CSV table of C-alpha atoms and ligand atoms in Angstrom, one decimal:
chain,number,residue,atom,x,y,z
A,516,UNK,CA,-1.8,46.7,40.9
A,517,UNK,CA,1.2,44.4,40.9
A,518,UNK,CA,0.3,40.8,40.0
A,519,UNK,CA,1.7,37.6,38.5
A,520,UNK,CA,0.1,35.2,36.1
A,521,UNK,CA,1.3,31.6,36.3
A,522,UNK,CA,1.2,29.8,32.9
A,523,UNK,CA,2.0,31.5,29.6
A,524,UNK,CA,-0.2,29.3,27.4
A,525,UNK,CA,-3.4,30.4,25.6
A,526,UNK,CA,-5.2,31.5,28.8
A,527,UNK,CA,-2.2,32.8,30.7
A,528,UNK,CA,-0.5,34.8,28.0
A,529,UNK,CA,-3.9,36.4,27.1
A,530,UNK,CA,-4.7,37.2,30.7
A,531,UNK,CA,-1.3,38.6,31.5
A,532,UNK,CA,-1.3,40.9,28.4
A,533,UNK,CA,-4.9,42.0,29.1
A,534,UNK,CA,-4.3,42.8,32.7
A,535,UNK,CA,-1.3,44.9,31.7
A,536,UNK,CA,-3.6,46.6,29.2
A,537,UNK,CA,-5.9,47.5,32.1
A,538,UNK,CA,-2.9,49.3,33.6
A,539,UNK,CA,-1.6,46.7,36.0
A,540,UNK,CA,2.1,45.7,36.4
A,541,UNK,CA,2.2,42.1,35.4
A,542,UNK,CA,4.8,39.4,35.6
A,543,UNK,CA,4.0,36.3,33.5
A,544,UNK,CA,5.6,33.1,34.9
A,545,UNK,CA,6.2,29.8,33.1
A,546,UNK,CA,8.8,27.0,33.3
A,547,UNK,CA,9.2,26.9,29.5
A,548,UNK,CA,12.1,29.2,28.7
A,549,UNK,CA,11.5,28.9,25.0
A,550,UNK,CA,7.9,30.1,25.3
A,551,UNK,CA,9.0,33.0,27.5
A,552,UNK,CA,11.7,34.1,25.1
A,553,UNK,CA,9.1,34.4,22.3
A,554,UNK,CA,6.7,36.3,24.5
A,555,UNK,CA,9.5,38.7,25.7
A,556,UNK,CA,10.3,39.4,22.0
A,557,UNK,CA,6.7,40.3,21.5
A,558,UNK,CA,5.8,37.1,19.6
A,559,UNK,CA,2.6,35.2,20.5
A,560,UNK,CA,3.4,31.4,20.1
A,561,UNK,CA,-0.1,30.7,18.7
A,562,UNK,CA,-2.5,32.5,16.4
A,563,UNK,CA,-4.8,34.9,18.2
A,564,UNK,CA,-6.0,38.0,16.3
A,565,UNK,CA,-5.2,41.3,18.2
A,566,UNK,CA,-3.1,39.7,21.0
A,567,UNK,CA,0.4,40.4,19.5
A,568,UNK,CA,-0.5,44.2,19.5
A,569,UNK,CA,-1.6,44.1,23.1
A,570,UNK,CA,1.4,42.1,24.1
A,571,UNK,CA,4.0,44.4,22.4
A,572,UNK,CA,2.3,47.6,23.5
A,573,UNK,CA,2.5,46.6,27.2
A,574,UNK,CA,6.0,45.2,27.0
A,575,UNK,CA,7.1,48.5,25.4
A,576,UNK,CA,5.4,50.5,28.1
A,577,UNK,CA,7.1,48.4,30.8
A,578,UNK,CA,4.0,47.0,32.4
A,579,UNK,CA,4.5,43.4,31.2
A,580,UNK,CA,7.5,41.2,32.0
A,581,UNK,CA,8.1,37.4,32.1
A,582,UNK,CA,10.2,35.2,34.3
A,583,UNK,CA,10.8,31.5,35.0
A,584,UNK,CA,11.8,32.3,38.6
A,585,UNK,CA,9.2,31.5,41.2
A,586,UNK,CA,11.3,33.4,43.8
A,587,UNK,CA,11.1,36.5,41.7
A,588,UNK,CA,7.3,36.0,41.2
A,589,UNK,CA,6.7,35.5,45.0
A,590,UNK,CA,8.6,38.7,45.8
A,591,UNK,CA,6.9,40.7,43.0
A,592,UNK,CA,3.2,40.7,44.1
A,593,UNK,CA,0.5,39.8,46.6
A,594,UNK,CA,-1.9,38.9,43.9
A,595,UNK,CA,-1.3,35.7,41.8
A,596,UNK,CA,-3.4,34.3,39.0
A,597,UNK,CA,-3.1,30.6,38.2
A,598,UNK,CA,-3.7,29.9,34.5
A,599,UNK,CA,-1.9,26.7,33.8
A,600,UNK,CA,-3.4,23.8,31.8
A,601,UNK,CA,-5.8,21.1,33.1
A,602,UNK,CA,-5.7,18.6,30.3
A,603,UNK,CA,-7.6,15.3,30.2
A,604,UNK,CA,-5.7,12.5,32.0
A,605,UNK,CA,-4.3,9.9,29.7
A,606,UNK,CA,-6.8,7.0,29.3
A,607,UNK,CA,-9.3,8.6,31.8
A,608,UNK,CA,-12.1,11.1,31.7
A,609,UNK,CA,-10.9,13.2,34.6
A,610,UNK,CA,-8.7,16.3,34.5
A,611,UNK,CA,-5.0,16.2,35.2
A,612,UNK,CA,-4.4,18.8,38.0
A,613,UNK,CA,-0.7,18.2,38.3
A,614,UNK,CA,0.3,21.6,36.8
A,615,UNK,CA,-1.9,23.5,39.3
A,616,UNK,CA,-0.6,21.4,42.2
A,617,UNK,CA,3.0,22.1,41.1
A,618,UNK,CA,2.5,25.9,41.1
A,619,UNK,CA,0.9,25.8,44.6
A,620,UNK,CA,3.7,23.5,46.0
A,621,UNK,CA,6.5,25.7,44.6
A,622,UNK,CA,5.0,29.2,45.1
A,623,UNK,CA,3.3,29.1,48.5
A,624,UNK,CA,6.4,28.3,50.6
A,625,UNK,CA,8.1,31.2,49.0
A,626,UNK,CA,5.5,33.8,50.0
A,627,UNK,CA,6.6,36.2,52.7
A,628,UNK,CA,3.5,38.3,52.7
A,629,UNK,CA,-0.2,37.7,52.9
A,630,UNK,CA,-1.5,37.0,49.4
A,631,UNK,CA,-4.6,36.2,47.3
A,632,UNK,CA,-4.5,33.4,44.7
A,633,UNK,CA,-7.0,33.6,41.9
A,634,UNK,CA,-7.5,30.4,40.0
A,635,UNK,CA,-8.5,30.9,36.4
A,636,UNK,CA,-8.0,27.4,35.0
A,637,UNK,CA,-11.0,25.2,34.5
A,638,UNK,CA,-11.1,22.7,37.4
A,639,UNK,CA,-13.3,19.9,38.8
A,640,UNK,CA,-15.6,21.2,41.5
A,641,UNK,CA,-13.9,20.8,44.9
A,642,UNK,CA,-10.4,21.7,43.7
A,643,UNK,CA,-10.3,25.2,45.3
A,644,UNK,CA,-11.4,23.7,48.6
A,645,UNK,CA,-8.6,21.0,48.4
A,646,UNK,CA,-6.1,23.7,47.4
A,647,UNK,CA,-7.2,25.8,50.4
A,648,UNK,CA,-6.1,23.0,52.7
A,649,UNK,CA,-2.9,22.4,50.9
A,650,UNK,CA,-2.0,26.1,50.9
A,651,UNK,CA,-2.6,26.4,54.7
A,652,UNK,CA,-0.2,23.5,55.2
A,653,UNK,CA,2.5,25.1,52.9
A,654,UNK,CA,2.2,28.8,53.9
A,655,UNK,CA,4.9,30.0,56.3
A,656,UNK,CA,3.3,32.4,58.8
A,657,UNK,CA,1.3,34.2,56.1
A,658,UNK,CA,-2.3,34.2,55.2
A,659,UNK,CA,-2.8,32.9,51.6
A,660,UNK,CA,-6.3,32.9,50.4
A,661,UNK,CA,-7.5,30.8,47.5
A,662,UNK,CA,-10.3,32.1,45.3
A,663,UNK,CA,-11.7,31.1,41.9
A,664,UNK,CA,-12.2,33.4,38.9
A,665,UNK,CA,-13.0,31.3,35.9
A,666,UNK,CA,-12.3,32.4,32.4
A,667,UNK,CA,-14.8,32.2,29.6
A,668,UNK,CA,-12.7,33.4,26.6
A,669,UNK,CA,-13.1,31.9,23.2
A,670,UNK,CA,-10.1,31.3,21.0
A,671,UNK,CA,-10.1,33.8,18.2
A,672,UNK,CA,-11.8,36.4,20.4
A,673,UNK,CA,-9.6,36.1,23.4
A,674,UNK,CA,-8.7,39.7,23.8
A,675,UNK,CA,-12.2,41.1,23.4
A,676,UNK,CA,-13.6,38.3,25.7
A,677,UNK,CA,-11.1,39.2,28.4
A,678,UNK,CA,-11.4,43.0,28.2
A,679,UNK,CA,-15.2,43.0,27.6
A,680,UNK,CA,-16.6,39.9,29.2
A,681,UNK,CA,-20.3,39.1,29.6
A,682,UNK,CA,-19.7,38.6,33.3
A,683,UNK,CA,-17.0,38.2,35.9
A,684,UNK,CA,-17.5,35.3,38.2
A,685,UNK,CA,-15.6,35.1,41.5
A,686,UNK,CA,-15.8,32.2,44.0
A,687,UNK,CA,-14.5,33.2,47.5
A,688,UNK,CA,-14.5,32.0,51.0
A,689,UNK,CA,-16.7,34.0,53.5
A,690,UNK,CA,-14.9,36.9,55.0
A,691,UNK,CA,-11.9,36.7,52.7
A,692,UNK,CA,-10.1,39.6,50.9
A,693,UNK,CA,-10.5,38.2,47.4
A,694,UNK,CA,-13.7,40.2,46.5
A,695,UNK,CA,-12.1,43.5,47.4
A,696,UNK,CA,-8.9,42.7,45.5
A,697,UNK,CA,-10.9,41.5,42.5
A,698,UNK,CA,-13.0,44.7,42.5
A,699,UNK,CA,-9.8,46.7,42.4
A,700,UNK,CA,-8.3,44.6,39.6
A,701,UNK,CA,-11.4,44.7,37.4
A,702,UNK,CA,-12.5,48.3,38.4
A,703,UNK,CA,-12.6,49.6,34.9
A,704,UNK,CA,-14.6,46.7,33.6
A,705,UNK,CA,-17.1,47.0,36.5
A,706,UNK,CA,-17.5,50.7,35.8
A,707,UNK,CA,-18.2,49.8,32.2
A,708,UNK,CA,-21.2,47.7,33.5
A,709,UNK,CA,-19.7,44.2,33.5
A,710,UNK,CA,-21.4,42.3,36.4
A,711,UNK,CA,-19.2,40.7,39.0
A,712,UNK,CA,-21.1,37.7,40.3
A,713,UNK,CA,-19.7,36.6,43.7
A,714,UNK,CA,-20.4,33.0,44.7
A,715,UNK,CA,-18.9,30.3,46.9
A,716,UNK,CA,-15.8,28.4,45.6
A,717,UNK,CA,-17.7,25.3,44.4
A,718,UNK,CA,-20.3,27.3,42.5
A,719,UNK,CA,-17.7,29.3,40.7
A,720,UNK,CA,-16.0,26.2,39.6
A,721,UNK,CA,-19.3,24.7,38.4
A,722,UNK,CA,-20.3,27.8,36.5
A,723,UNK,CA,-17.4,27.3,34.2
A,724,UNK,CA,-17.9,23.6,33.5
A,725,UNK,CA,-21.6,23.8,33.2
A,726,UNK,CA,-21.4,26.8,30.7
A,727,UNK,CA,-19.2,24.6,28.5
A,728,UNK,CA,-21.4,21.6,29.0
A,729,UNK,CA,-24.4,23.6,27.9
A,730,UNK,CA,-22.7,24.9,24.7
A,731,UNK,CA,-21.6,21.3,23.9
A,732,UNK,CA,-25.2,20.1,24.5
A,733,UNK,CA,-26.6,22.7,22.2
A,734,UNK,CA,-24.3,21.7,19.4
A,735,UNK,CA,-25.0,18.0,19.9
A,736,UNK,CA,-28.7,18.6,20.1
A,737,UNK,CA,-28.7,20.3,16.7
A,738,UNK,CA,-26.5,17.5,15.3
A,739,UNK,CA,-28.9,14.9,16.6
A,740,UNK,CA,-31.7,16.8,14.8
A,741,UNK,CA,-29.5,16.9,11.7
A,742,UNK,CA,-29.4,13.1,11.7
A,743,UNK,CA,-33.2,13.1,11.7
A,744,UNK,CA,-33.3,15.8,8.9
A,745,UNK,CA,-31.0,13.7,6.8
A,746,UNK,CA,-33.2,10.6,7.2
A,747,UNK,CA,-36.3,12.6,6.5
A,748,UNK,CA,-34.9,14.7,3.6
A,749,UNK,CA,-35.3,18.0,5.6
A,750,UNK,CA,-33.0,21.0,5.7
A,751,UNK,CA,-31.1,21.4,9.0
A,752,UNK,CA,-29.8,24.9,8.2
A,753,UNK,CA,-33.3,26.3,7.5
A,754,UNK,CA,-34.5,24.5,10.7
A,755,UNK,CA,-31.8,26.1,12.8
A,756,UNK,CA,-32.6,29.5,11.5
A,757,UNK,CA,-36.3,29.0,12.3
A,758,UNK,CA,-35.9,27.6,15.8
A,759,UNK,CA,-33.1,30.1,16.6
A,760,UNK,CA,-35.6,33.0,16.1
A,761,UNK,CA,-37.1,32.0,19.4
A,762,UNK,CA,-35.1,34.1,21.9
A,763,UNK,CA,-35.5,31.3,24.5
A,764,UNK,CA,-33.5,29.1,22.1
A,765,UNK,CA,-31.2,31.6,20.3
A,766,UNK,CA,-29.4,31.1,17.0
A,767,UNK,CA,-25.9,30.9,18.3
A,768,UNK,CA,-24.2,27.4,18.8
A,769,UNK,CA,-26.9,25.9,16.6
A,770,UNK,CA,-24.7,25.2,13.6
A,771,UNK,CA,-24.9,21.6,12.7
A,772,UNK,CA,-21.8,19.9,11.0
A,773,UNK,CA,-18.9,17.8,12.1
A,774,UNK,CA,-19.2,18.9,15.7
A,775,UNK,CA,-17.2,20.4,18.4
A,776,UNK,CA,-13.5,20.0,19.2
A,777,UNK,CA,-10.7,22.0,20.6
A,778,UNK,CA,-8.9,22.1,23.9
A,779,UNK,CA,-11.9,22.9,26.1
A,780,UNK,CA,-15.4,21.5,25.2
A,781,UNK,CA,-14.5,17.8,24.8
A,782,UNK,CA,-12.2,17.6,27.8
A,783,UNK,CA,-14.4,19.7,30.0
A,784,UNK,CA,-17.6,17.6,29.5
A,785,UNK,CA,-15.6,14.5,30.2
A,786,UNK,CA,-14.0,15.9,33.4
A,787,UNK,CA,-17.5,17.1,34.5
A,788,UNK,CA,-18.8,13.5,34.1
A,789,UNK,CA,-15.9,12.0,35.9
A,790,UNK,CA,-16.3,14.4,38.8
A,791,UNK,CA,-20.0,13.9,39.0
A,792,UNK,CA,-19.3,10.2,39.3
A,793,UNK,CA,-16.8,10.7,42.2
A,794,UNK,CA,-19.5,12.7,44.0
A,795,UNK,CA,-22.1,10.1,43.4
A,796,UNK,CA,-24.2,12.4,41.2
A,797,UNK,CA,-23.3,10.6,37.9
A,798,UNK,CA,-26.9,9.9,36.9
A,799,UNK,CA,-27.5,13.6,36.5
A,800,UNK,CA,-24.9,13.7,33.8
A,801,UNK,CA,-25.5,10.6,31.7
A,802,UNK,CA,-26.9,13.2,29.3
A,803,UNK,CA,-23.3,14.4,28.6
A,804,UNK,CA,-22.2,10.9,27.7
A,805,UNK,CA,-24.8,11.1,24.8
A,806,UNK,CA,-23.6,14.6,24.0
A,807,UNK,CA,-20.1,13.3,23.6
A,808,UNK,CA,-21.3,10.2,21.6
A,809,UNK,CA,-23.4,12.3,19.2
A,810,UNK,CA,-20.4,14.6,18.6
A,811,UNK,CA,-17.9,11.7,17.9
A,812,UNK,CA,-20.5,10.1,15.6
A,813,UNK,CA,-20.5,13.1,13.4
A,814,UNK,CA,-16.9,12.5,12.4
A,815,UNK,CA,-17.5,8.9,11.3
A,816,UNK,CA,-20.7,10.0,9.5
A,817,UNK,CA,-18.6,12.5,7.5
A,818,UNK,CA,-16.3,9.7,6.4
A,819,UNK,CA,-19.4,7.7,5.3
A,820,UNK,CA,-20.7,10.7,3.3
A,821,UNK,CA,-17.4,11.0,1.5
A,822,UNK,CA,-17.2,7.3,0.8
A,823,UNK,CA,-20.8,7.4,-0.7
A,824,UNK,CA,-20.0,10.5,-2.7
A,825,UNK,CA,-16.7,9.2,-4.1
A,826,UNK,CA,-17.9,5.6,-4.7
A,827,UNK,CA,-14.8,4.3,-2.9
A,828,UNK,CA,-12.2,5.8,-0.7
A,829,UNK,CA,-9.4,3.5,-1.8
A,830,UNK,CA,-7.3,5.4,-4.3
A,831,UNK,CA,-9.6,8.5,-4.1
A,832,UNK,CA,-8.0,11.9,-4.1
A,833,UNK,CA,-9.5,14.1,-1.4
A,834,UNK,CA,-8.8,17.8,-0.7
A,835,UNK,CA,-9.5,18.7,3.0
A,836,UNK,CA,-9.9,22.5,3.4
A,837,UNK,CA,-9.5,23.3,7.1
A,838,UNK,CA,-7.5,21.7,9.9
A,839,UNK,CA,-8.1,24.0,12.9
A,840,UNK,CA,-10.9,23.1,15.2
A,841,UNK,CA,-12.7,26.3,14.2
A,842,UNK,CA,-11.9,29.3,12.1
A,843,UNK,CA,-9.9,32.2,13.7
A,844,UNK,CA,-7.6,29.8,15.4
A,845,UNK,CA,-4.5,27.7,14.7
A,846,UNK,CA,-5.4,25.2,17.4
A,847,UNK,CA,-5.7,21.6,16.2
A,848,UNK,CA,-6.3,19.9,19.6
A,849,UNK,CA,-9.1,17.4,19.1
A,850,UNK,CA,-9.9,19.0,15.7
A,851,UNK,CA,-12.9,17.3,14.0
A,852,UNK,CA,-11.3,18.3,10.6
A,853,UNK,CA,-8.0,16.6,11.2
A,854,UNK,CA,-9.8,13.6,12.7
A,855,UNK,CA,-11.9,13.2,9.5
A,856,UNK,CA,-8.8,13.7,7.3
A,857,UNK,CA,-6.9,11.0,9.3
A,858,UNK,CA,-9.8,8.5,9.1
A,859,UNK,CA,-10.1,9.1,5.3
A,860,UNK,CA,-6.4,8.4,4.9
A,861,UNK,CA,-6.6,5.2,7.0
A,862,UNK,CA,-9.4,4.1,4.8
A,863,UNK,CA,-7.2,4.3,1.7
A,864,UNK,CA,-7.8,7.8,0.4
A,865,UNK,CA,-5.0,10.1,-0.7
A,866,UNK,CA,-5.7,13.2,1.4
A,867,UNK,CA,-4.2,16.7,1.0
A,868,UNK,CA,-4.9,19.2,3.7
A,869,UNK,CA,-4.8,23.0,3.6
A,870,UNK,CA,-5.5,25.5,6.4
A,871,UNK,CA,-4.6,29.2,6.4
A,872,UNK,CA,-3.1,29.2,9.9
A,873,UNK,CA,-2.9,25.7,11.3
A,874,UNK,CA,-0.3,24.0,9.0
A,875,UNK,CA,2.6,23.9,11.4
A,876,UNK,CA,0.5,22.5,14.2
A,877,UNK,CA,-1.2,20.0,11.9
A,878,UNK,CA,2.1,18.7,10.6
A,879,UNK,CA,3.3,18.2,14.1
A,880,UNK,CA,0.2,16.2,15.1
A,881,UNK,CA,-0.4,14.4,11.8
A,882,UNK,CA,2.9,14.1,10.0
A,883,UNK,CA,1.6,11.3,7.7
A,884,UNK,CA,-1.0,13.5,5.9
A,885,UNK,CA,0.0,15.5,2.8
A,886,UNK,CA,-0.2,19.3,3.0
A,887,UNK,CA,-0.6,22.0,0.4
A,888,UNK,CA,0.4,25.7,0.3
A,889,UNK,CA,-3.0,26.9,-0.9
A,890,UNK,CA,-6.6,25.9,-1.2
A,891,UNK,CA,-6.3,25.7,-4.9
A,892,UNK,CA,-3.2,23.5,-4.8
A,893,UNK,CA,-5.0,21.1,-2.4
A,894,UNK,CA,-7.9,20.8,-4.9
A,895,UNK,CA,-5.6,19.9,-7.8
A,896,UNK,CA,-6.7,16.5,-9.2
A,897,UNK,CA,-9.2,16.0,-6.3
A,898,UNK,CA,-12.2,13.7,-6.7
A,899,UNK,CA,-13.9,15.3,-3.7
A,900,UNK,CA,-13.4,18.6,-2.0
A,901,UNK,CA,-14.2,18.8,1.7
A,902,UNK,CA,-14.7,22.1,3.7
A,903,UNK,CA,-14.2,21.1,7.3
A,904,UNK,CA,-13.4,24.4,8.9
A,905,UNK,CA,-15.4,27.5,7.9
A,906,UNK,CA,-12.5,29.9,7.2
A,907,UNK,CA,-13.9,32.9,5.2
A,908,UNK,CA,-11.5,32.1,2.3
A,909,UNK,CA,-13.2,28.7,1.9
A,910,UNK,CA,-16.7,30.1,2.2
A,911,UNK,CA,-15.9,32.5,-0.6
A,912,UNK,CA,-14.1,30.0,-2.9
A,913,UNK,CA,-15.1,30.4,-6.5
A,914,UNK,CA,-16.6,27.1,-7.7
A,915,UNK,CA,-15.6,27.7,-11.3
A,916,UNK,CA,-12.0,28.2,-10.4
A,917,UNK,CA,-12.0,25.0,-8.4
A,918,UNK,CA,-13.6,23.2,-11.4
A,919,UNK,CA,-10.5,24.2,-13.4
A,920,UNK,CA,-8.1,22.2,-11.1
A,921,UNK,CA,-10.2,19.4,-9.6
A,922,UNK,CA,-10.9,16.0,-11.2
A,923,UNK,CA,-14.2,15.2,-9.7
A,924,UNK,CA,-17.2,17.4,-8.9
A,925,UNK,CA,-18.1,16.5,-5.3
A,926,UNK,CA,-18.2,19.4,-2.8
A,927,UNK,CA,-18.8,18.2,0.7
A,928,UNK,CA,-19.7,20.9,3.3
A,929,UNK,CA,-18.8,19.8,6.8
A,930,UNK,CA,-19.9,23.1,8.3
A,931,UNK,CA,-23.0,24.1,6.4
A,932,UNK,CA,-21.1,27.2,5.4
A,933,UNK,CA,-21.1,27.1,1.6
A,934,UNK,CA,-23.6,28.6,-0.9
A,935,UNK,CA,-25.2,25.4,-2.2
A,936,UNK,CA,-26.7,27.1,-5.3
A,937,UNK,CA,-23.4,28.6,-6.4
A,938,UNK,CA,-21.7,25.2,-6.4
A,939,UNK,CA,-24.6,23.4,-8.0
A,940,UNK,CA,-24.8,26.0,-10.8
A,941,UNK,CA,-21.1,25.4,-11.5
A,942,UNK,CA,-21.8,21.7,-12.0
A,943,UNK,CA,-20.9,20.4,-8.6
A,944,UNK,CA,-22.8,17.8,-6.6
A,945,UNK,CA,-23.3,19.3,-3.1
A,946,UNK,CA,-23.2,17.0,0.0
A,947,UNK,CA,-23.6,18.1,3.7
B,673,UDX,C1,-15.1,27.4,24.4
B,673,UDX,C2,-16.2,28.2,25.0
B,673,UDX,O1,-17.0,28.8,24.0
B,673,UDX,C3,-15.5,29.3,25.9
B,673,UDX,O2,-16.5,30.1,26.5
B,673,UDX,C4,-14.6,28.6,26.9
B,673,UDX,O3,-13.9,29.5,27.7
B,673,UDX,C5,-13.6,27.7,26.2
B,673,UDX,O4,-14.3,26.8,25.4
B,673,UDX,P1,-13.5,27.6,22.2
B,673,UDX,O5,-12.9,26.3,22.6
B,673,UDX,O6,-12.6,28.7,21.9
B,673,UDX,O7,-14.4,28.2,23.5
B,673,UDX,O8,-14.5,27.3,21.0
B,673,UDX,P2,-16.0,27.5,20.7
B,673,UDX,O9,-16.1,28.8,19.9
B,673,UDX,O10,-16.9,27.4,21.8
B,673,UDX,O11,-16.2,26.3,19.6
B,673,UDX,C6,-16.0,25.0,20.1
B,673,UDX,C7,-16.3,24.0,19.0
B,673,UDX,O12,-17.7,23.9,18.7
B,673,UDX,C8,-15.6,24.3,17.6
B,673,UDX,O13,-15.0,23.1,17.1
B,673,UDX,C9,-16.7,24.8,16.8
B,673,UDX,O14,-16.4,24.5,15.4
B,673,UDX,C10,-17.9,24.0,17.3
B,673,UDX,N1,-19.2,24.6,17.0
B,673,UDX,C11,-19.5,25.8,17.6
B,673,UDX,C12,-20.1,23.9,16.3
B,673,UDX,O15,-19.9,22.8,15.8
B,673,UDX,N2,-21.3,24.5,16.1
B,673,UDX,C13,-21.7,25.7,16.6
B,673,UDX,O16,-22.8,26.1,16.4
B,673,UDX,C14,-20.7,26.4,17.4
């Protein structure tokens, strides 16, 4: 099927490449020429394992092209995906929908045939209904249907999550064409057994935000228990393994540490709270205020642990291993690791950061921090070594080799990912 994907960021570039991989003829649309030039050359502007191969294969086979022309996009297809960003508004909890509105305002008047729009971006409940009204005002003698098809991909697993999702969710209006079109687009996934859950528009929007809110709640729950474990001298990692054995609880997303970050979980729970407030249902979501609070508290707590371990932060040399918000990604948006590194520096420490993939993005966001070219170089002369993103190369660091270059013997595990015994046997004091 011919289709367009508006937005060539994380979500859009992945969706465009993966839809081409399913055999469709895809036109990716973005207003940023620089981004498009990279993608056209087969380069993915962010680190996502497996995506460059899918992108290049489909460009080479002629199924995937890019443009900045909305006129070309409108003429190309009757199926349009919207995958532009919905960031947090500056100084507010709510989501900024201006990029979505801009796509609708520019695209819809150009459509000369009936079309189905599939929203993929994460939006506050009620957005699809609002856009339906806007679209009907803008459409010129054509029927343009708005449906919502949220995306659940994780960074680092974006290709696999798109091509082999747990479920497909589609919000539609009664009697519309969207379900039939979606069944055609995703036919090969549906044959493979992926369930297509069809709901109304509001439910589909809420499925996405509540899934992310639940994941965030799970992480903050275990981090709250970690606070009690710390006070009681209990072991949070062993506790997580034990409660995670109960299939009703499950072991995933029970890793305590410096908490969640990234471009989705933090902004999505805040937008969820803001929207609930607008709808008069804010009491139901006061829980999420606490989830956010517990999460942010982890970062300050980490600074306190480093201060206690180092004696003082002023003049201390600190190696921070990890800058990405999680391993497998170069994304540093709202990264707990960089937040902690920044706080330590503001408290007088000399901080050197190393990350295997997120150096360029970190330098752009935090130009005042010092950066190294390897983990070992970051540890040279360090009084304390912090592991704040659990990249495999940090998990498998040899404590004896680090002893050869470091000045102090404090290893601080922000992700409960290190083998405590190995470090302690090599003469290190382990903190977590
Ligand atoms: C998330 C959702 O998982 C995905 O379904 C949605 O589409 C987008 O948002 P992502 O942002 O890629 O995906 O990251 P995720 O793997 O969910 O991790 C989020 C954060 O939580 C990371 O900072 C990670 O380090 C942290 N985390 C995760 C924990 O602190 N503990 C855990 O047990 C799991």
